[in-house]
Amino acid sequence: MTTTQPGPAPVARDGRLAVVDPATGLAFDHAPDQRPEQLDALVSRAHAAWRGWRADPAARRAALLAAADAVDAAAGDLAPLLTREQGKPLAESAAEIARTAARLRYFAGLAEQALGPQPITDGRPVRTELRWRPLGPVAAIVPWNFPLQLASAKLAPALAAGNTMLLKPSPYTPLATRLLGEVLTGALPEGVLTIVTGREPLGARLVAHPGIRQVTFTGSIPTGRAVAAGTAASLARVTLELGGNDAAILLEDVDPERIADRLFWAAFRNCGQVCMAVKRVYAPAHRYAEVVEALARRAKSVVVGPGSDPDTQLGPVNNAPQLARVERYTARALADGARAAAGGHRLDGPGYFFAPTILADVPPDSPVVTEEQFGPVLPVLPYRSLDQAVAAANATGFGLGGSVWGTDLDRAEAVAHRLECGTAWINHHAELSLAQPFAGVKESGVGVAGGPWGLYGNLSPFVVHRPEEA
Ligand code: NAD
């Protein structure tokens, strides 16, 4: 499979990283462009903090609950900043922050239940007891699409487990994460959480640092490979949450009008910049025109604009290289014979706006189908047999999610079981509970996040084995 390499890093001058508002295309603030040489001291500080943090689970829980309250209290400052640097509508920023606080509470509670000693019995006259031990300083690296939600997905389970963390946001979205760091460190002991910001090779050096015991990365597949290679010397544990190219298969009994809103937003939420967005739709050939039309109508009626405008439903693409990538995939599909049933072009004016685009008659081998567009462009493809649709859905190297849409739920579920992915939904897409595992198969990931599986992924089992009698 071919995958597009990430775009060039944003501009930095005088040791500062320029942060651009994607709604204007103009820099509006700066963040530190920290150098890799600074990491030694920060990792040592995280090690020193770990000794106290791992020792007292009750204090840890209280600190994490206080941190969650502090996030809620700071939502009025965090949400506009997140919208300014990321582009998403304000209501989506507010939801991202609420989920950040909820995740801190969830893992604080889960750790209290899950980390006590657990006896293991197998009938032999021995007493075997399992305990879970934290690992030490964890390095977390996240992308620019959900800066706070993904930061909390890393830090909540890792800190609740008793680890400390150095977290590096994307250089495109460092500001809200820095503010989140300030809010959280007000409630946490010094050194438990450190936010580092800067351009590469900062992330590469962080994941390869010998003092790091675990690396948890979310981002693209090419960077994920580099991160995995970066841990080879230290043999730090590594989990990778990578790209997706989720297919939605519509069955013959689907009612296009009834599902069109849900399906549309499953593809276009956050301007399509969601790892587990619907990235291609397979519709039965005899319903194809109806499906394309229903989706195109939604695309044409969406209010596109700056995320700060309360009427906006779809903001800009986050950054210039990503906009160029979306344009490139669309232009290539159109050149190969696809038809834009809606959109198909950039919007005039400043900022990184792209018209919500529905592509019909796309050649199945077009890169917008086989790769990850990660933007407001959705190809819709016809199929003649269900076997053909399932084979096409499974034909890429991706394996994050998938969905099946129809009226007969049992039949839809039977098709869902045939999808090669970590999560399959029926009649919706990309809804996740904090309590469920989240994992990709094939090239979409290594390791499991979410629920108890995510907590135990931040811990090491420690077993004490003794006879009943001396
Ligand atoms: P990216 O891979 O370019 O960057 C991700 C992060 O890695 C950024 O913080 C970046 O600065 C850092 N980085 C870059 N080079 C590095 C290196 N050599 N070593 C260590 N860190 C390095 O991804 P992106 O463009 O920011 O994000 C979009 C991608 O993220 C998409 O592919 C999307 O599907 C994926 N994603 C996956 C999930 C998931 O849970 N599976 C969630 C969100 C996004």
Coordinates of C-alpha atoms and ligand atoms in Angstrom, one line a residue:
M1 CA 0.0 0.0 0.0
T2 CA 1.2 3.5 -0.7
T3 CA 0.7 6.1 2.0
T4 CA 1.2 9.8 1.7
Q5 CA 4.1 11.2 3.7
P6 CA 3.2 13.9 6.3
G7 CA 3.6 17.5 5.1
P8 CA 6.5 19.8 6.0
A9 CA 6.7 21.2 9.5
P10 CA 5.3 24.6 10.3
V11 CA 7.5 27.7 10.4
A12 CA 9.7 28.6 13.4
R13 CA 11.7 31.7 14.0
D14 CA 13.8 32.8 17.0
G15 CA 13.2 29.6 18.8
R16 CA 9.4 29.9 18.6
L17 CA 6.9 28.0 16.6
A18 CA 4.4 30.1 14.7
V19 CA 0.8 28.8 15.2
V20 CA -1.6 29.5 12.3
D21 CA -5.4 30.1 12.5
P22 CA -6.6 27.8 9.7
A23 CA -9.7 30.0 9.2
T24 CA -7.4 32.9 8.1
G25 CA -4.2 31.2 7.1
L26 CA -2.3 33.7 9.3
A27 CA -0.1 33.1 12.3
F28 CA -1.7 34.4 15.5
D29 CA 0.5 33.2 18.3
H30 CA 3.7 31.2 19.1
A31 CA 4.7 28.2 21.2
P32 CA 8.2 27.2 22.3
D33 CA 10.2 25.3 19.6
Q34 CA 12.0 23.1 22.2
R35 CA 15.2 21.4 21.2
P36 CA 15.9 17.7 21.7
E37 CA 18.8 18.6 24.0
Q38 CA 16.2 19.8 26.6
L39 CA 14.8 16.3 26.9
D40 CA 17.4 14.8 29.3
A41 CA 16.5 17.2 32.1
L42 CA 12.7 16.8 31.5
V43 CA 12.9 13.0 31.4
S44 CA 15.0 13.0 34.7
R45 CA 12.3 15.2 36.3
A46 CA 9.6 12.7 35.2
H47 CA 11.6 9.8 36.7
A48 CA 12.0 11.8 40.0
A49 CA 8.3 12.5 40.1
W50 CA 7.4 8.9 39.4
R51 CA 8.7 7.7 42.8
G52 CA 6.1 9.7 44.7
W53 CA 3.3 9.4 42.1
R54 CA 3.4 5.6 41.9
A55 CA 3.4 5.2 45.7
D56 CA 0.0 6.5 46.8
P57 CA -3.0 5.4 44.7
A58 CA -5.5 7.3 46.9
A59 CA -3.6 10.6 46.4
R60 CA -3.4 9.9 42.7
R61 CA -7.1 9.4 42.4
A62 CA -7.8 12.6 44.3
A63 CA -5.4 14.5 42.1
L64 CA -6.9 13.2 38.9
L65 CA -10.4 14.0 40.0
A66 CA -9.3 17.6 40.9
A67 CA -7.6 17.8 37.5
A68 CA -10.9 16.8 35.8
D69 CA -12.7 19.6 37.7
A70 CA -10.0 22.0 36.7
V71 CA -10.5 21.1 33.0
D72 CA -14.2 21.7 33.3
A73 CA -13.6 25.0 35.0
A74 CA -11.2 26.1 32.2
A75 CA -13.5 25.1 29.3
G76 CA -14.3 28.7 28.6
D77 CA -10.6 29.4 27.9
L78 CA -9.7 26.1 26.3
A79 CA -12.5 25.8 23.7
P80 CA -11.9 29.1 21.8
L81 CA -8.2 28.5 21.7
L82 CA -8.7 24.9 20.4
T83 CA -11.0 26.3 17.7
R84 CA -8.6 29.0 16.8
E85 CA -5.6 26.7 16.2
Q86 CA -7.5 23.6 15.0
G87 CA -10.4 25.1 13.1
K88 CA -13.3 23.0 14.4
P89 CA -16.6 24.5 15.4
L90 CA -16.8 25.8 18.9
A91 CA -19.4 23.3 20.0
E92 CA -17.1 20.5 18.9
S93 CA -14.2 22.0 20.9
A94 CA -16.5 22.2 23.9
A95 CA -17.4 18.5 23.4
E96 CA -13.7 17.6 23.2
I97 CA -13.0 19.3 26.5
A98 CA -15.9 17.7 28.2
R99 CA -14.7 14.3 27.0
T100 CA -11.2 15.2 28.3
A101 CA -12.6 15.8 31.8
A102 CA -14.8 12.7 31.6
R103 CA -11.9 10.5 30.7
L104 CA -9.8 11.7 33.7
R105 CA -12.7 10.8 36.0
Y106 CA -13.3 7.4 34.2
F107 CA -9.7 6.2 34.6
A108 CA -9.3 7.6 38.1
G109 CA -12.4 5.4 39.1
L110 CA -11.3 2.4 37.1
A111 CA -7.8 2.4 38.6
E112 CA -9.3 2.3 42.0
Q113 CA -11.3 -0.8 41.2
A114 CA -8.8 -2.6 38.9
L115 CA -5.4 -2.3 40.6
G116 CA -5.8 -4.3 43.8
P117 CA -4.1 -7.6 44.3
Q118 CA -5.7 -10.4 42.3
P119 CA -5.3 -14.1 43.4
I120 CA -4.7 -16.6 40.7
T121 CA -5.9 -20.1 41.5
D122 CA -5.3 -23.3 39.6
G123 CA -5.9 -26.0 42.2
R124 CA -2.2 -26.4 43.3
P125 CA -1.2 -25.7 46.9
V126 CA 0.5 -22.4 46.1
R127 CA -0.6 -18.8 46.6
T128 CA -0.1 -16.9 43.5
E129 CA -0.9 -13.2 43.5
L130 CA -1.0 -10.8 40.6
R131 CA -0.3 -7.1 41.1
W132 CA -0.1 -4.4 38.4
R133 CA 2.9 -2.1 38.4
P134 CA 3.4 1.1 36.6
L135 CA 6.2 1.3 34.0
G136 CA 7.8 4.8 34.6
P137 CA 7.9 7.8 32.3
V138 CA 5.7 7.4 29.2
A139 CA 6.2 9.4 26.0
A140 CA 3.0 10.4 24.3
I141 CA 2.8 11.9 20.8
V142 CA -0.5 13.1 19.3
P143 CA -1.7 14.6 16.0
W144 CA -3.6 17.8 15.2
N145 CA -7.1 16.6 14.6
F146 CA -8.2 16.1 18.3
P147 CA -5.4 17.6 20.3
L148 CA -7.1 17.5 23.7
Q149 CA -9.2 14.4 23.3
L150 CA -6.2 12.4 22.1
A151 CA -3.9 13.9 24.8
S152 CA -6.4 12.8 27.4
A153 CA -6.7 9.4 25.8
K154 CA -3.0 9.0 26.5
L155 CA -2.5 10.8 29.8
A156 CA -5.6 9.7 31.7
P157 CA -4.9 5.9 31.7
A158 CA -1.1 6.4 32.0
L159 CA -1.3 8.7 35.0
A160 CA -4.1 6.7 36.6
A161 CA -1.9 3.6 36.3
G162 CA 0.9 5.4 38.3
N163 CA 3.2 6.4 35.4
T164 CA 4.4 9.9 34.7
M165 CA 4.3 11.4 31.2
L166 CA 6.0 13.7 28.6
L167 CA 3.4 14.6 26.0
K168 CA 4.2 16.2 22.7
P169 CA 1.3 17.7 20.6
S170 CA 1.5 18.4 16.9
P171 CA 3.5 21.5 16.1
Y172 CA 0.3 22.7 14.2
T173 CA -1.8 22.6 17.5
P174 CA 0.5 23.2 20.5
L175 CA -1.4 26.0 22.2
A176 CA -4.6 24.4 23.7
T177 CA -2.4 21.4 24.8
R178 CA 0.0 23.8 26.6
L179 CA -3.0 25.4 28.3
L180 CA -4.4 22.0 29.2
G181 CA -1.0 21.2 30.7
E182 CA -1.1 24.4 32.8
V183 CA -4.6 23.5 34.0
L184 CA -3.6 19.9 34.9
T185 CA -0.3 20.6 36.5
G186 CA -2.1 23.0 38.9
A187 CA -3.7 19.8 40.3
L188 CA -0.8 17.3 39.8
P189 CA 2.6 17.1 41.6
E190 CA 5.5 18.7 39.8
G191 CA 7.0 16.6 37.0
V192 CA 4.1 14.1 36.7
L193 CA 3.0 15.7 33.4
T194 CA 5.2 17.7 31.1
I195 CA 4.1 19.1 27.8
V196 CA 6.9 19.5 25.2
T197 CA 6.4 21.5 22.0
G198 CA 8.6 21.8 18.9
R199 CA 9.4 20.5 15.5
E200 CA 11.1 17.4 14.5
P201 CA 13.4 15.8 15.5
L202 CA 11.9 16.5 18.9
G203 CA 9.4 13.7 18.7
A204 CA 11.9 11.2 17.2
R205 CA 14.3 11.9 20.0
L206 CA 11.6 11.7 22.7
V207 CA 10.5 8.2 21.6
A208 CA 14.1 7.0 21.4
H209 CA 15.1 8.5 24.8
P210 CA 16.7 5.8 27.0
G211 CA 14.7 7.0 30.0
I212 CA 11.3 6.4 28.4
R213 CA 9.7 3.1 29.4
Q214 CA 6.7 3.2 27.1
V215 CA 5.7 5.1 23.9
T216 CA 2.1 5.8 23.0
F217 CA 1.7 7.3 19.6
T218 CA -1.3 8.4 17.5
G219 CA -0.8 9.6 14.0
S220 CA -0.1 8.5 10.5
I221 CA 1.1 5.1 9.4
P222 CA 4.5 6.3 8.0
T223 CA 5.3 8.2 11.2
G224 CA 4.1 5.2 13.2
R225 CA 6.7 3.0 11.5
A226 CA 9.4 5.6 12.3
V227 CA 8.3 5.6 16.0
A228 CA 8.4 1.8 16.2
A229 CA 11.9 1.9 14.7
G230 CA 12.8 4.6 17.2
T231 CA 12.1 2.4 20.1
A232 CA 14.3 -0.5 18.9
A233 CA 17.4 0.6 21.0
S234 CA 15.6 1.2 24.3
L235 CA 13.0 -1.6 23.7
A236 CA 10.4 0.7 25.3
R237 CA 7.0 -0.7 25.0
V238 CA 5.1 0.9 22.1
T239 CA 1.5 1.3 21.2
L240 CA 0.5 2.8 17.8
E241 CA -2.9 4.2 16.9
L242 CA -2.6 4.9 13.2
G243 CA -4.6 5.9 10.1
G244 CA -7.8 4.4 8.9
N245 CA -9.8 4.1 5.7
D246 CA -13.1 3.0 7.0
A247 CA -15.7 1.7 4.6
A248 CA -19.4 2.1 5.0
I249 CA -21.4 -0.7 3.3
L250 CA -25.0 0.1 2.5
L251 CA -27.2 -2.9 2.1
E252 CA -30.1 -3.3 -0.4
D253 CA -32.8 -2.6 2.2
V254 CA -31.2 0.7 3.3
D255 CA -33.3 3.8 3.3
P256 CA -30.9 6.5 1.9
E257 CA -33.0 9.5 3.1
R258 CA -33.3 8.1 6.6
I259 CA -29.6 7.5 7.1
A260 CA -28.1 10.3 5.0
D261 CA -27.6 12.8 7.8
R262 CA -25.9 10.3 10.1
L263 CA -23.8 8.9 7.3
F264 CA -22.8 12.3 6.1
W265 CA -21.6 13.5 9.5
A266 CA -19.8 10.2 10.1
A267 CA -17.7 11.2 7.1
F268 CA -17.5 15.0 7.6
R269 CA -17.3 15.6 11.3
N270 CA -14.2 17.6 12.2
C271 CA -13.9 18.4 8.5
G272 CA -13.3 14.7 7.8
Q273 CA -10.2 14.7 9.9
V274 CA -11.1 11.8 12.0
C275 CA -9.1 8.5 12.0
M276 CA -12.2 6.5 12.1
A277 CA -14.4 8.6 9.8
V278 CA -16.3 7.0 7.0
K279 CA -13.8 7.5 4.2
R280 CA -15.5 5.5 1.4
V281 CA -19.1 4.4 0.8
Y282 CA -20.2 1.2 -1.0
A283 CA -23.8 1.4 -2.2
P284 CA -25.8 -1.3 -4.1
A285 CA -25.7 -0.5 -7.9
H286 CA -29.5 -0.1 -8.2
R287 CA -29.6 2.4 -5.2
Y288 CA -26.4 4.2 -6.2
A289 CA -27.9 7.3 -7.8
E290 CA -30.3 7.8 -4.8
V291 CA -27.4 7.5 -2.3
V292 CA -25.1 9.9 -4.2
E293 CA -28.0 12.4 -4.5
A294 CA -29.0 12.2 -0.8
L295 CA -25.3 12.7 0.3
A296 CA -24.7 15.5 -2.2
R297 CA -27.8 17.4 -1.0
R298 CA -26.4 17.4 2.6
A299 CA -23.0 18.5 1.3
K300 CA -24.5 21.4 -0.5
S301 CA -26.5 22.6 2.4
V302 CA -23.7 22.5 5.1
V303 CA -22.7 25.9 6.5
V304 CA -18.9 26.1 6.0
G305 CA -17.0 28.9 7.9
P306 CA -14.7 29.8 10.8
G307 CA -15.2 27.5 13.8
S308 CA -15.7 30.6 16.0
D309 CA -18.9 31.5 14.1
P310 CA -21.8 29.9 16.0
D311 CA -23.6 29.1 12.7
T312 CA -20.6 27.1 11.3
Q313 CA -21.1 23.4 10.9
L314 CA -17.9 22.6 9.0
G315 CA -14.6 24.5 9.7
P316 CA -11.5 24.7 7.6
V317 CA -8.9 21.9 7.0
N318 CA -6.3 22.3 9.8
N319 CA -3.1 23.1 7.8
A320 CA -1.8 24.0 4.4
P321 CA 0.0 20.6 3.6
Q322 CA -3.2 18.8 4.5
L323 CA -5.3 21.1 2.3
A324 CA -2.9 20.4 -0.5
R325 CA -3.2 16.7 0.0
V326 CA -7.1 16.9 -0.1
E327 CA -6.9 19.0 -3.3
R328 CA -4.4 16.5 -4.8
Y329 CA -6.6 13.4 -4.1
T330 CA -9.7 15.2 -5.5
A331 CA -8.0 16.5 -8.6
R332 CA -6.6 13.1 -9.4
A333 CA -10.0 11.4 -9.0
L334 CA -11.6 14.0 -11.2
A335 CA -8.9 13.6 -13.8
D336 CA -9.4 9.8 -13.7
G337 CA -13.1 10.3 -14.6
A338 CA -14.9 10.9 -11.2
R339 CA -17.7 13.3 -11.0
A340 CA -18.1 15.9 -8.2
A341 CA -21.8 15.5 -7.2
A342 CA -21.0 18.2 -4.7
G343 CA -18.0 20.5 -4.1
G344 CA -14.7 19.3 -5.7
H345 CA -12.7 22.5 -5.1
R346 CA -11.1 24.9 -2.6
L347 CA -13.3 27.8 -1.5
D348 CA -12.2 31.3 -2.5
G349 CA -10.9 33.6 0.1
P350 CA -8.4 33.3 3.0
G351 CA -8.1 30.2 5.1
Y352 CA -7.9 26.5 4.4
F353 CA -11.5 26.0 3.3
F354 CA -12.5 23.1 1.0
A355 CA -16.1 22.6 -0.2
P356 CA -17.7 19.5 1.2
T357 CA -17.2 17.0 -1.7
I358 CA -19.1 13.9 -2.8
L359 CA -17.3 12.0 -5.5
A360 CA -19.3 9.7 -7.8
D361 CA -18.1 7.3 -10.5
V362 CA -14.6 7.1 -8.9
P363 CA -12.3 4.4 -10.2
P364 CA -11.8 1.9 -7.4
D365 CA -8.1 2.2 -7.6
S366 CA -8.0 6.0 -7.3
P367 CA -5.9 7.1 -4.3
V368 CA -8.9 8.8 -2.7
V369 CA -10.4 5.3 -2.4
T370 CA -7.3 3.3 -1.5
E371 CA -5.4 5.8 0.7
E372 CA -6.5 8.1 3.5
Q373 CA -7.9 11.5 2.3
F374 CA -8.4 12.8 5.9
G375 CA -10.5 15.7 4.7
P376 CA -14.0 16.8 3.6
V377 CA -14.1 14.5 0.5
L378 CA -16.1 11.3 0.3
P379 CA -16.0 8.8 -2.6
V380 CA -19.2 6.8 -3.2
L381 CA -18.8 3.5 -5.1
P382 CA -21.4 1.1 -6.5
Y383 CA -21.3 -2.7 -6.0
R384 CA -23.1 -5.5 -7.7
S385 CA -22.7 -8.3 -5.1
L386 CA -22.3 -8.1 -1.3
D387 CA -19.2 -10.4 -1.6
Q388 CA -17.7 -7.8 -3.9
A389 CA -18.5 -5.0 -1.4
V390 CA -17.0 -6.8 1.5
A391 CA -13.9 -7.8 -0.5
A392 CA -13.4 -4.1 -1.5
A393 CA -13.9 -2.9 2.1
N394 CA -11.2 -5.3 3.2
A395 CA -8.8 -4.8 0.3
T396 CA -6.6 -2.1 1.8
G397 CA -3.9 -2.3 4.4
F398 CA -6.0 -0.3 6.8
G399 CA -8.1 -1.9 9.5
L400 CA -9.4 0.6 11.9
G401 CA -13.3 0.6 11.7
G402 CA -16.2 -0.1 9.3
S403 CA -19.9 0.1 9.3
V404 CA -22.9 -1.6 7.7
W405 CA -26.2 0.2 7.1
G406 CA -29.6 -1.4 6.5
T407 CA -33.0 -2.1 7.9
D408 CA -32.6 -5.8 8.7
L409 CA -30.2 -5.5 11.7
D410 CA -29.4 -9.2 11.9
R411 CA -28.3 -9.2 8.3
A412 CA -26.3 -6.0 8.8
E413 CA -24.6 -7.5 11.8
A414 CA -23.7 -10.7 9.9
V415 CA -22.0 -8.5 7.2
A416 CA -20.2 -6.5 10.0
H417 CA -18.6 -9.7 11.3
R418 CA -16.9 -10.1 7.9
L419 CA -15.1 -6.7 8.1
E420 CA -11.4 -6.8 8.9
C421 CA -11.2 -4.0 11.5
G422 CA -11.1 -3.3 15.2
T423 CA -14.6 -1.8 15.5
A424 CA -17.7 -2.3 13.3
W425 CA -20.9 -0.3 13.7
I426 CA -24.4 -0.9 12.4
N427 CA -26.3 2.2 11.2
H428 CA -23.8 4.6 12.7
H429 CA -20.1 5.0 12.8
A430 CA -17.3 6.2 15.1
E431 CA -19.2 6.2 18.3
L432 CA -17.0 5.0 21.1
S433 CA -17.6 4.6 24.8
L434 CA -14.8 5.2 27.3
A435 CA -15.3 1.7 28.6
Q436 CA -14.8 -0.2 25.3
P437 CA -11.5 -1.3 23.8
F438 CA -10.2 0.6 20.8
A439 CA -7.7 -1.0 18.5
G440 CA -6.9 -1.3 14.8
V441 CA -5.8 -4.4 12.9
K442 CA -3.4 -4.7 10.0
E443 CA -1.5 -1.4 9.5
S444 CA -4.0 0.7 11.6
G445 CA -2.4 0.0 14.9
V446 CA -0.5 -2.0 17.6
G447 CA -1.9 -2.4 21.1
V448 CA -5.3 -1.6 22.7
A449 CA -6.6 1.7 24.1
G450 CA -9.8 2.3 26.1
G451 CA -11.5 0.7 29.0
P452 CA -9.6 -1.7 31.3
W453 CA -7.5 -2.9 28.3
G454 CA -6.1 0.7 28.0
L455 CA -5.4 0.9 31.7
Y456 CA -3.6 -2.5 31.8
G457 CA -1.7 -1.4 28.6
N458 CA 0.0 1.1 30.9
L459 CA 1.0 -1.5 33.5
S460 CA 3.3 -4.4 33.9
P461 CA 2.1 -7.6 35.6
F462 CA 4.0 -8.6 38.7
V463 CA 3.4 -12.0 40.2
V464 CA 4.4 -13.3 43.6
H465 CA 4.3 -17.0 43.9
R466 CA 4.6 -18.8 47.3
P467 CA 3.8 -22.2 48.8
E468 CA 0.9 -22.5 51.3
E469 CA 3.4 -23.9 53.8
A470 CA 7.2 -23.3 54.4
Ligands
NAD1 P1 1.7 12.6 11.7 O1 2.0 11.2 11.8 O2 2.2 13.5 10.7 O3 2.1 13.3 13.1 C1 1.6 12.8 14.4 C2 2.6 13.3 15.5 O4 3.9 12.7 15.3 C3 2.8 14.8 15.5 O5 2.8 15.2 16.8 C4 4.1 14.9 14.8 O6 4.8 16.1 15.1 C5 4.9 13.7 15.3 N1 6.0 13.2 14.6 C6 6.3 13.5 13.3 N2 7.5 12.8 12.9 C7 7.8 12.1 14.0 C8 8.9 11.2 14.3 N3 9.8 10.8 13.3 N4 9.0 10.6 15.5 C9 8.1 10.9 16.4 N5 7.0 11.8 16.3 C10 6.9 12.4 15.1 O7 0.1 12.6 11.7 P2 -0.9 13.9 11.6 O8 -0.9 14.3 10.2 O9 -0.5 14.9 12.7 O10 -2.3 13.2 11.9 C11 -3.1 12.6 11.0 C12 -3.0 11.1 11.1 O11 -3.3 10.6 12.4 C13 -4.0 10.4 10.2 O12 -3.3 9.3 9.5 C14 -5.0 9.8 11.2 O13 -5.7 8.7 10.7 C15 -4.1 9.5 12.4 N6 -5.0 9.4 13.6 C16 -5.1 8.1 14.1 C17 -5.9 8.0 15.3 C18 -6.2 6.7 15.9 O14 -6.6 6.6 17.0 N7 -6.0 5.5 15.2 C19 -6.5 9.1 15.8 C20 -6.3 10.4 15.2 C21 -5.5 10.5 14.1

